[in-house]
PDB file of C-alpha atoms in Angstrom:
ATOM      1  CA  HIS U  90      32.580 -13.753  11.252  1.00  0.00           C
ATOM      2  CA  TYR U  91      33.516 -16.826   9.272  1.00  0.00           C
ATOM      3  CA  ALA U  92      36.408 -15.366   7.307  1.00  0.00           C
ATOM      4  CA  GLU U  93      37.968 -14.107  10.533  1.00  0.00           C
ATOM      5  CA  ALA U  94      37.389 -17.467  12.227  1.00  0.00           C
ATOM      6  CA  LYS U  95      39.215 -19.380   9.522  1.00  0.00           C
ATOM      7  CA  ASP U  96      42.719 -18.110  10.313  1.00  0.00           C
ATOM      8  CA  PRO U  97      42.899 -18.960  14.037  1.00  0.00           C
ATOM      9  CA  ALA U  98      41.225 -22.294  13.327  1.00  0.00           C
ATOM     10  CA  ARG U  99      43.852 -23.169  10.727  1.00  0.00           C
ATOM     11  CA  ALA U 100      46.564 -21.895  13.075  1.00  0.00           C
ATOM     12  CA  ALA U 101      45.293 -24.313  15.720  1.00  0.00           C
ATOM     13  CA  VAL U 102      45.463 -27.175  13.211  1.00  0.00           C
ATOM     14  CA  ALA U 103      49.031 -26.150  12.354  1.00  0.00           C
ATOM     15  CA  MET U 104      49.958 -26.276  16.057  1.00  0.00           C
ATOM     16  CA  ASN U 105      48.390 -29.713  16.509  1.00  0.00           C
ATOM     17  CA  PRO U 106      47.252 -31.434  13.292  1.00  0.00           C
ATOM     18  CA  ARG U 107      45.431 -34.132  15.293  1.00  0.00           C
ATOM     19  CA  ASP U 108      43.287 -31.738  17.323  1.00  0.00           C
ATOM     20  CA  PRO U 109      39.742 -32.749  16.276  1.00  0.00           C
ATOM     21  CA  TRP U 110      38.200 -29.570  17.654  1.00  0.00           C
ATOM     22  CA  ALA U 111      40.501 -27.402  15.527  1.00  0.00           C
ATOM     23  CA  ILE U 112      39.661 -29.489  12.462  1.00  0.00           C
ATOM     24  CA  HIS U 113      35.998 -29.161  13.464  1.00  0.00           C
ATOM     25  CA  ALA U 114      36.295 -25.366  13.676  1.00  0.00           C
ATOM     26  CA  VAL U 115      37.626 -25.123  10.116  1.00  0.00           C
ATOM     27  CA  THR U 116      34.836 -27.479   9.063  1.00  0.00           C
ATOM     28  CA  HIS U 117      32.206 -25.124  10.476  1.00  0.00           C
ATOM     29  CA  VAL U 118      33.646 -22.260   8.442  1.00  0.00           C
ATOM     30  CA  PHE U 119      33.231 -24.298   5.255  1.00  0.00           C
ATOM     31  CA  GLU U 120      29.712 -25.279   6.323  1.00  0.00           C
ATOM     32  CA  MET U 121      28.582 -21.745   7.013  1.00  0.00           C
ATOM     33  CA  GLN U 122      30.115 -20.392   3.809  1.00  0.00           C
ATOM     34  CA  GLY U 123      28.312 -23.030   1.759  1.00  0.00           C
ATOM     35  CA  ARG U 124      31.596 -24.517   0.518  1.00  0.00           C
ATOM     36  CA  HIS U 125      30.457 -28.105   0.818  1.00  0.00           C
ATOM     37  CA  ARG U 126      32.905 -29.596  -1.676  1.00  0.00           C
ATOM     38  CA  ALA U 127      35.871 -27.810  -0.114  1.00  0.00           C
ATOM     39  CA  GLY U 128      34.612 -28.882   3.319  1.00  0.00           C
ATOM     40  CA  ALA U 129      34.386 -32.516   2.272  1.00  0.00           C
ATOM     41  CA  ALA U 130      37.857 -32.318   0.769  1.00  0.00           C
ATOM     42  CA  TRP U 131      39.150 -30.779   4.006  1.00  0.00           C
ATOM     43  CA  LEU U 132      37.807 -33.598   6.151  1.00  0.00           C
ATOM     44  CA  GLU U 133      38.812 -36.332   3.718  1.00  0.00           C
ATOM     45  CA  GLY U 134      42.296 -34.840   3.364  1.00  0.00           C
ATOM     46  CA  HIS U 135      42.797 -34.965   7.143  1.00  0.00           C
ATOM     47  CA  LEU U 136      41.119 -38.313   7.683  1.00  0.00           C
ATOM     48  CA  GLU U 137      44.116 -39.901   9.396  1.00  0.00           C
ATOM     49  CA  ASP U 138      44.259 -36.991  11.838  1.00  0.00           C
ATOM     50  CA  TRP U 139      40.675 -36.992  13.112  1.00  0.00           C
ATOM     51  CA  ALA U 140      39.147 -40.379  12.265  1.00  0.00           C
ATOM     52  CA  VAL U 141      41.686 -42.761  13.807  1.00  0.00           C
ATOM     53  CA  ASP U 142      41.760 -43.435  17.551  1.00  0.00           C
ATOM     54  CA  ASN U 143      39.854 -40.253  18.287  1.00  0.00           C
ATOM     55  CA  GLY U 144      36.922 -39.914  20.657  1.00  0.00           C
ATOM     56  CA  PHE U 145      35.423 -36.980  18.757  1.00  0.00           C
ATOM     57  CA  SER U 146      35.588 -38.544  15.312  1.00  0.00           C
ATOM     58  CA  TYR U 147      31.868 -39.356  15.198  1.00  0.00           C
ATOM     59  CA  HIS U 148      30.956 -35.653  15.125  1.00  0.00           C
ATOM     60  CA  ASN U 149      33.325 -34.880  12.276  1.00  0.00           C
ATOM     61  CA  TRP U 150      31.785 -37.840  10.416  1.00  0.00           C
ATOM     62  CA  PHE U 151      28.437 -36.120  10.996  1.00  0.00           C
ATOM     63  CA  HIS U 152      29.800 -33.000   9.319  1.00  0.00           C
ATOM     64  CA  LEU U 153      31.130 -34.994   6.386  1.00  0.00           C
ATOM     65  CA  ALA U 154      27.645 -36.464   5.954  1.00  0.00           C
ATOM     66  CA  LEU U 155      26.212 -32.922   5.921  1.00  0.00           C
ATOM     67  CA  PHE U 156      28.567 -32.009   3.077  1.00  0.00           C
ATOM     68  CA  GLN U 157      27.544 -35.161   1.219  1.00  0.00           C
ATOM     69  CA  LEU U 158      23.875 -34.300   1.654  1.00  0.00           C
ATOM     70  CA  GLU U 159      24.515 -30.791   0.344  1.00  0.00           C
ATOM     71  CA  GLU U 160      25.858 -32.543  -2.756  1.00  0.00           C
ATOM     72  CA  MET U 161      22.699 -34.716  -2.759  1.00  0.00           C
ATOM     73  CA  ASP U 162      24.883 -37.801  -2.408  1.00  0.00           C
ATOM     74  CA  THR U 163      22.445 -39.647  -0.154  1.00  0.00           C
ATOM     75  CA  PRO U 164      24.109 -43.080  -0.616  1.00  0.00           C
ATOM     76  CA  ALA U 165      27.402 -41.680   0.708  1.00  0.00           C
ATOM     77  CA  ALA U 166      25.694 -40.035   3.683  1.00  0.00           C
ATOM     78  CA  LEU U 167      23.814 -43.235   4.443  1.00  0.00           C
ATOM     79  CA  GLU U 168      27.078 -45.184   4.316  1.00  0.00           C
ATOM     80  CA  VAL U 169      28.658 -42.753   6.791  1.00  0.00           C
ATOM     81  CA  TYR U 170      25.669 -43.323   9.033  1.00  0.00           C
ATOM     82  CA  ASP U 171      25.785 -47.105   8.821  1.00  0.00           C
ATOM     83  CA  VAL U 172      29.553 -47.486   9.113  1.00  0.00           C
ATOM     84  CA  GLU U 173      30.613 -44.592  11.343  1.00  0.00           C
ATOM     85  CA  LEU U 174      27.593 -43.392  13.348  1.00  0.00           C
ATOM     86  CA  ALA U 175      25.118 -46.202  13.871  1.00  0.00           C
ATOM     87  CA  SER U 176      27.230 -48.238  16.268  1.00  0.00           C
ATOM     88  CA  VAL U 177      29.198 -45.575  18.136  1.00  0.00           C
ATOM     89  CA  GLY U 178      28.739 -45.047  21.876  1.00  0.00           C
ATOM     90  CA  GLU U 179      25.757 -43.695  23.746  1.00  0.00           C
ATOM     91  CA  MET U 180      26.700 -40.143  24.655  1.00  0.00           C
ATOM     92  CA  ALA U 181      23.897 -37.666  23.984  1.00  0.00           C
ATOM     93  CA  LEU U 182      25.729 -35.856  21.173  1.00  0.00           C
ATOM     94  CA  GLN U 183      26.314 -39.169  19.413  1.00  0.00           C
ATOM     95  CA  ARG U 184      22.572 -39.834  19.521  1.00  0.00           C
ATOM     96  CA  VAL U 185      21.887 -36.294  18.323  1.00  0.00           C
ATOM     97  CA  ASP U 186      24.177 -36.794  15.321  1.00  0.00           C
ATOM     98  CA  ARG U 187      22.566 -40.106  14.395  1.00  0.00           C
ATOM     99  CA  THR U 188      19.079 -38.674  14.717  1.00  0.00           C
ATOM    100  CA  ALA U 189      19.900 -35.551  12.733  1.00  0.00           C
ATOM    101  CA  ILE U 190      21.363 -37.399   9.759  1.00  0.00           C
ATOM    102  CA  LEU U 191      18.442 -39.822   9.611  1.00  0.00           C
ATOM    103  CA  TRP U 192      15.899 -36.994   9.742  1.00  0.00           C
ATOM    104  CA  ARG U 193      17.600 -35.141   6.886  1.00  0.00           C
ATOM    105  CA  LEU U 194      17.612 -38.351   4.843  1.00  0.00           C
ATOM    106  CA  LYS U 195      13.924 -38.835   5.640  1.00  0.00           C
ATOM    107  CA  LEU U 196      13.173 -35.309   4.405  1.00  0.00           C
ATOM    108  CA  LEU U 197      14.850 -36.283   1.122  1.00  0.00           C
ATOM    109  CA  GLY U 198      12.597 -39.315   0.760  1.00  0.00           C
ATOM    110  CA  VAL U 199      15.046 -41.999   1.889  1.00  0.00           C
ATOM    111  CA  ASP U 200      13.418 -44.855   3.806  1.00  0.00           C
ATOM    112  CA  VAL U 201      15.186 -44.921   7.166  1.00  0.00           C
ATOM    113  CA  ALA U 202      12.301 -46.067   9.387  1.00  0.00           C
ATOM    114  CA  SER U 203      14.055 -49.217  10.614  1.00  0.00           C
ATOM    115  CA  ARG U 204      17.162 -47.243  11.478  1.00  0.00           C
ATOM    116  CA  PHE U 205      15.037 -44.722  13.363  1.00  0.00           C
ATOM    117  CA  ALA U 206      13.537 -47.537  15.418  1.00  0.00           C
ATOM    118  CA  ALA U 207      17.012 -48.524  16.580  1.00  0.00           C
ATOM    119  CA  VAL U 208      17.930 -44.923  17.403  1.00  0.00           C
ATOM    120  CA  ARG U 209      14.676 -44.400  19.304  1.00  0.00           C
ATOM    121  CA  ASP U 210      15.570 -47.326  21.531  1.00  0.00           C
ATOM    122  CA  THR U 211      18.887 -45.693  22.452  1.00  0.00           C
ATOM    123  CA  TRP U 212      17.054 -42.502  23.465  1.00  0.00           C
ATOM    124  CA  SER U 213      14.350 -44.286  25.460  1.00  0.00           C
ATOM    125  CA  THR U 214      16.493 -44.586  28.572  1.00  0.00           C
ATOM    126  CA  ASP U 215      16.670 -40.785  28.714  1.00  0.00           C
ATOM    127  CA  VAL U 216      12.921 -40.119  28.848  1.00  0.00           C
ATOM    128  CA  PRO U 217      12.927 -39.772  32.667  1.00  0.00           C
ATOM    129  CA  ALA U 218      15.827 -37.320  32.350  1.00  0.00           C
ATOM    130  CA  ALA U 219      14.108 -34.995  29.853  1.00  0.00           C
ATOM    131  CA  GLY U 220      14.671 -31.404  30.845  1.00  0.00           C
ATOM    132  CA  PHE U 221      18.446 -31.385  31.094  1.00  0.00           C
ATOM    133  CA  TYR U 222      19.001 -29.805  27.664  1.00  0.00           C
ATOM    134  CA  ALA U 223      16.182 -28.700  25.339  1.00  0.00           C
ATOM    135  CA  PHE U 224      18.213 -29.349  22.193  1.00  0.00           C
ATOM    136  CA  ASN U 225      18.761 -32.983  23.125  1.00  0.00           C
ATOM    137  CA  ASP U 226      15.125 -33.425  24.108  1.00  0.00           C
ATOM    138  CA  LEU U 227      13.986 -32.248  20.690  1.00  0.00           C
ATOM    139  CA  HIS U 228      16.236 -34.769  18.933  1.00  0.00           C
ATOM    140  CA  ALA U 229      14.958 -37.556  21.168  1.00  0.00           C
ATOM    141  CA  LEU U 230      11.456 -36.597  20.055  1.00  0.00           C
ATOM    142  CA  ILE U 231      12.526 -36.548  16.398  1.00  0.00           C
ATOM    143  CA  ALA U 232      13.821 -40.095  16.816  1.00  0.00           C
ATOM    144  CA  CYS U 233      10.464 -41.189  18.230  1.00  0.00           C
ATOM    145  CA  ILE U 234       8.549 -39.556  15.378  1.00  0.00           C
ATOM    146  CA  GLY U 235      10.943 -40.929  12.769  1.00  0.00           C
ATOM    147  CA  ALA U 236      10.289 -44.425  14.046  1.00  0.00           C
ATOM    148  CA  ASP U 237       6.520 -43.880  14.230  1.00  0.00           C
ATOM    149  CA  ALA U 238       4.941 -43.022  10.875  1.00  0.00           C
ATOM    150  CA  GLY U 239       1.874 -41.476  12.540  1.00  0.00           C
ATOM    151  CA  GLY U 240       3.800 -39.296  14.969  1.00  0.00           C
ATOM    152  CA  SER U 241       1.567 -40.314  17.879  1.00  0.00           C
ATOM    153  CA  GLY U 242       3.121 -43.395  19.444  1.00  0.00           C
ATOM    154  CA  SER U 243       3.320 -43.873  23.193  1.00  0.00           C
ATOM    155  CA  ALA U 244       7.038 -43.018  23.282  1.00  0.00           C
ATOM    156  CA  THR U 245       6.340 -39.746  21.451  1.00  0.00           C
ATOM    157  CA  GLU U 246       3.490 -38.825  23.789  1.00  0.00           C
ATOM    158  CA  GLU U 247       5.472 -39.734  26.902  1.00  0.00           C
ATOM    159  CA  LEU U 248       8.474 -37.681  25.858  1.00  0.00           C
ATOM    160  CA  LEU U 249       6.357 -34.698  24.810  1.00  0.00           C
ATOM    161  CA  ALA U 250       4.705 -34.718  28.232  1.00  0.00           C
ATOM    162  CA  ALA U 251       8.113 -34.833  29.907  1.00  0.00           C
ATOM    163  CA  ILE U 252       9.340 -31.904  27.804  1.00  0.00           C
ATOM    164  CA  ALA U 253       6.227 -29.897  28.675  1.00  0.00           C
ATOM    165  CA  ALA U 254       6.745 -30.636  32.364  1.00  0.00           C
ATOM    166  CA  SER U 255      10.321 -29.367  32.137  1.00  0.00           C
ATOM    167  CA  ALA U 256       9.297 -25.939  30.796  1.00  0.00           C
ATOM    168  CA  SER U 257       8.174 -24.446  34.116  1.00  0.00           C
ATOM    169  CA  GLY U 258      10.679 -22.584  36.243  1.00  0.00           C
ATOM    170  CA  GLY U 259      13.479 -20.089  35.988  1.00  0.00           C
ATOM    171  CA  SER U 260      16.534 -22.191  35.194  1.00  0.00           C
ATOM    172  CA  THR U 261      18.406 -21.671  31.952  1.00  0.00           C
ATOM    173  CA  ASN U 262      17.140 -24.881  30.384  1.00  0.00           C
ATOM    174  CA  GLN U 263      13.586 -24.273  31.549  1.00  0.00           C
ATOM    175  CA  ARG U 264      13.640 -20.947  29.730  1.00  0.00           C
ATOM    176  CA  MET U 265      15.231 -22.585  26.676  1.00  0.00           C
ATOM    177  CA  THR U 266      12.500 -25.198  26.670  1.00  0.00           C
ATOM    178  CA  ARG U 267       9.728 -22.659  27.126  1.00  0.00           C
ATOM    179  CA  LEU U 268      10.940 -20.293  24.390  1.00  0.00           C
ATOM    180  CA  GLY U 269      12.119 -22.776  21.772  1.00  0.00           C
ATOM    181  CA  GLY U 270      12.169 -26.436  22.654  1.00  0.00           C
ATOM    182  CA  LEU U 271       8.541 -26.939  23.676  1.00  0.00           C
ATOM    183  CA  PRO U 272       6.903 -25.031  20.770  1.00  0.00           C
ATOM    184  CA  LEU U 273       9.006 -27.037  18.316  1.00  0.00           C
ATOM    185  CA  ALA U 274       8.274 -30.257  20.185  1.00  0.00           C
ATOM    186  CA  ARG U 275       4.550 -29.586  19.911  1.00  0.00           C
ATOM    187  CA  ALA U 276       4.824 -28.903  16.172  1.00  0.00           C
ATOM    188  CA  LEU U 277       6.752 -32.044  15.278  1.00  0.00           C
ATOM    189  CA  PRO U 278       4.005 -34.604  16.039  1.00  0.00           C
ATOM    190  CA  ALA U 279       1.767 -32.637  13.659  1.00  0.00           C
ATOM    191  CA  TYR U 280       4.437 -33.089  11.012  1.00  0.00           C
ATOM    192  CA  GLY U 281       4.721 -36.798  11.802  1.00  0.00           C
ATOM    193  CA  GLY U 282       0.951 -37.119  11.505  1.00  0.00           C
ATOM    194  CA  GLY U 283       0.795 -35.423   8.120  1.00  0.00           C
ATOM    195  CA  ARG U 284      -0.825 -32.242   9.426  1.00  0.00           C
ATOM    196  CA  TRP U 285       1.567 -30.154   7.389  1.00  0.00           C
ATOM    197  CA  ALA U 286      -0.061 -26.740   7.819  1.00  0.00           C
ATOM    198  CA  ASP U 287      -0.316 -27.201  11.595  1.00  0.00           C
ATOM    199  CA  ALA U 288       3.342 -28.223  11.731  1.00  0.00           C
ATOM    200  CA  GLY U 289       4.374 -25.143   9.764  1.00  0.00           C
ATOM    201  CA  ASP U 290       2.243 -22.870  11.931  1.00  0.00           C
ATOM    202  CA  GLY U 291       3.956 -24.280  15.008  1.00  0.00           C
ATOM    203  CA  MET U 292       7.527 -24.034  13.715  1.00  0.00           C
ATOM    204  CA  LEU U 293       7.416 -20.695  11.920  1.00  0.00           C
ATOM    205  CA  PRO U 294       7.142 -18.422  15.006  1.00  0.00           C
ATOM    206  CA  VAL U 295      10.044 -20.230  16.671  1.00  0.00           C
ATOM    207  CA  ARG U 296      12.470 -20.506  13.784  1.00  0.00           C
ATOM    208  CA  ASP U 297      14.011 -17.050  14.034  1.00  0.00           C
ATOM    209  CA  HIS U 298      14.914 -17.493  17.690  1.00  0.00           C
ATOM    210  CA  ALA U 299      15.658 -21.214  17.601  1.00  0.00           C
ATOM    211  CA  HIS U 300      19.192 -20.417  18.774  1.00  0.00           C
ATOM    212  CA  LEU U 301      17.674 -20.030  22.228  1.00  0.00           C
ATOM    213  CA  PHE U 302      17.286 -23.785  22.610  1.00  0.00           C
ATOM    214  CA  GLY U 303      20.902 -24.712  21.797  1.00  0.00           C
ATOM    215  CA  GLY U 304      22.958 -26.312  19.061  1.00  0.00           C
ATOM    216  CA  SER U 305      24.973 -24.754  16.253  1.00  0.00           C
ATOM    217  CA  HIS U 306      23.724 -23.055  13.087  1.00  0.00           C
ATOM    218  CA  ALA U 307      24.552 -26.228  11.180  1.00  0.00           C
ATOM    219  CA  GLN U 308      22.584 -28.396  13.597  1.00  0.00           C
ATOM    220  CA  ARG U 309      19.575 -26.071  13.799  1.00  0.00           C
ATOM    221  CA  ASP U 310      19.262 -26.064  10.008  1.00  0.00           C
ATOM    222  CA  VAL U 311      17.096 -29.132  10.579  1.00  0.00           C
ATOM    223  CA  VAL U 312      14.326 -26.788  11.780  1.00  0.00           C
ATOM    224  CA  THR U 313      14.465 -24.765   8.570  1.00  0.00           C
ATOM    225  CA  LEU U 314      14.484 -27.879   6.391  1.00  0.00           C
ATOM    226  CA  THR U 315      11.532 -29.421   8.228  1.00  0.00           C
ATOM    227  CA  LEU U 316       9.607 -26.158   7.928  1.00  0.00           C
ATOM    228  CA  ILE U 317      10.278 -25.977   4.182  1.00  0.00           C
ATOM    229  CA  ASP U 318       9.121 -29.560   3.731  1.00  0.00           C
ATOM    230  CA  ALA U 319       5.964 -28.951   5.776  1.00  0.00           C
ATOM    231  CA  ALA U 320       5.154 -25.839   3.736  1.00  0.00           C
ATOM    232  CA  VAL U 321       5.717 -27.688   0.454  1.00  0.00           C
ATOM    233  CA  ARG U 322       3.474 -30.552   1.534  1.00  0.00           C
ATOM    234  CA  ALA U 323       0.812 -28.110   2.708  1.00  0.00           C
ATOM    235  CA  GLY U 324       0.852 -26.431  -0.705  1.00  0.00           C
ATOM    236  CA  GLU U 325       2.038 -23.163   0.840  1.00  0.00           C
ATOM    237  CA  ARG U 326       4.434 -22.311  -1.939  1.00  0.00           C
ATOM    238  CA  ALA U 327       4.981 -18.665  -0.979  1.00  0.00           C
ATOM    239  CA  LEU U 328       5.998 -19.607   2.570  1.00  0.00           C
ATOM    240  CA  ALA U 329       8.272 -22.415   1.365  1.00  0.00           C
ATOM    241  CA  ASP U 330       9.929 -20.095  -1.137  1.00  0.00           C
ATOM    242  CA  HIS U 331      10.395 -17.401   1.503  1.00  0.00           C
ATOM    243  CA  ILE U 332      12.029 -19.762   4.005  1.00  0.00           C
ATOM    244  CA  LEU U 333      14.235 -21.304   1.337  1.00  0.00           C
ATOM    245  CA  ALA U 334      15.373 -17.843   0.234  1.00  0.00           C
ATOM    246  CA  GLU U 335      16.359 -17.065   3.806  1.00  0.00           C
ATOM    247  CA  ARG U 336      18.446 -20.226   4.144  1.00  0.00           C
ATOM    248  CA  HIS U 337      22.090 -19.273   4.210  1.00  0.00           C
ATOM    249  CA  ALA U 338      22.658 -17.244   1.055  1.00  0.00           C
ATOM    250  CA  ALA U 339      25.977 -18.938   0.453  1.00  0.00           C
ATOM    251  CA  LYS U 340      24.153 -22.229  -0.096  1.00  0.00           C
ATOM    252  CA  GLN U 341      21.827 -21.024  -2.802  1.00  0.00           C
ATOM    253  CA  HIS U 342      23.766 -22.787  -5.585  1.00  0.00           C
ATOM    254  CA  THR U 343      24.276 -26.206  -3.991  1.00  0.00           C
ATOM    255  CA  PRO U 344      22.579 -29.325  -5.432  1.00  0.00           C
ATOM    256  CA  PHE U 345      20.692 -29.654  -2.142  1.00  0.00           C
ATOM    257  CA  THR U 346      19.185 -26.185  -2.512  1.00  0.00           C
ATOM    258  CA  ALA U 347      18.418 -26.891  -6.182  1.00  0.00           C
ATOM    259  CA  TYR U 348      16.470 -29.952  -5.047  1.00  0.00           C
ATOM    260  CA  TRP U 349      14.368 -27.848  -2.715  1.00  0.00           C
ATOM    261  CA  ARG U 350      13.876 -25.213  -5.401  1.00  0.00           C
ATOM    262  CA  ARG U 351      12.302 -27.896  -7.564  1.00  0.00           C
ATOM    263  CA  ARG U 352      10.154 -29.133  -4.707  1.00  0.00           C
ATOM    264  CA  VAL U 353       8.947 -25.613  -3.964  1.00  0.00           C
ATOM    265  CA  ALA U 354       8.201 -24.922  -7.620  1.00  0.00           C
ATOM    266  CA  GLU U 355       6.014 -28.018  -7.692  1.00  0.00           C
ATOM    267  CA  ALA U 356       4.133 -27.132  -4.495  1.00  0.00           C
TER     268      ALA U 356
END
């Protein structure tokens, strides 16, 4: 209910213009309506409110980078990463944001392998703690695969084993891992190893209930984008076209979607 969400979000900003969560809520409305230019203008127009002396600023920078990627402005998104995200603290969400931007850039053909190596090192301390939150575990695995061109390094294998071990039991996260996190985690090394059809076969059954493993619609779009890329690389044009058509209808006219339309047409 994005139109309905906009008014209370803007009302919250009016009550406290420096509330980063209120600014973030309006940002999500723009994101989900496919209004990437208006969303970028919103964040840039309130820069002094959310980006200065604010502990949540890194996540709004992440959203600005998403808008820039939707415009296919990869240099701008990479600059946001290097200046605003790469050196922020070590909370899990900060690592998630760094990993997610790098993976999207990788899907667009940008060489970010060295940056992924640095991000993987920040996740490595969490390998023994895998199983706390399936969404975070998946991003830790993405960082490992992004840093390892073959998708089969020791860090990847160790983390995948830890994720698998965390899927047994009846806790909320164990169910999240079993239903969404683990199937996706098993598909990603196939993608990293260039086994595109296997990666697509692993991701496709999970995509429609990926909400079960956490994150927002904007964050989980990374699953859809990876699936499209795997299908394109596997030469499965019909599947790639189908998944792209299902991507938020409001985004069908963005430069980012046009890029994928061309990629699919060439599959």
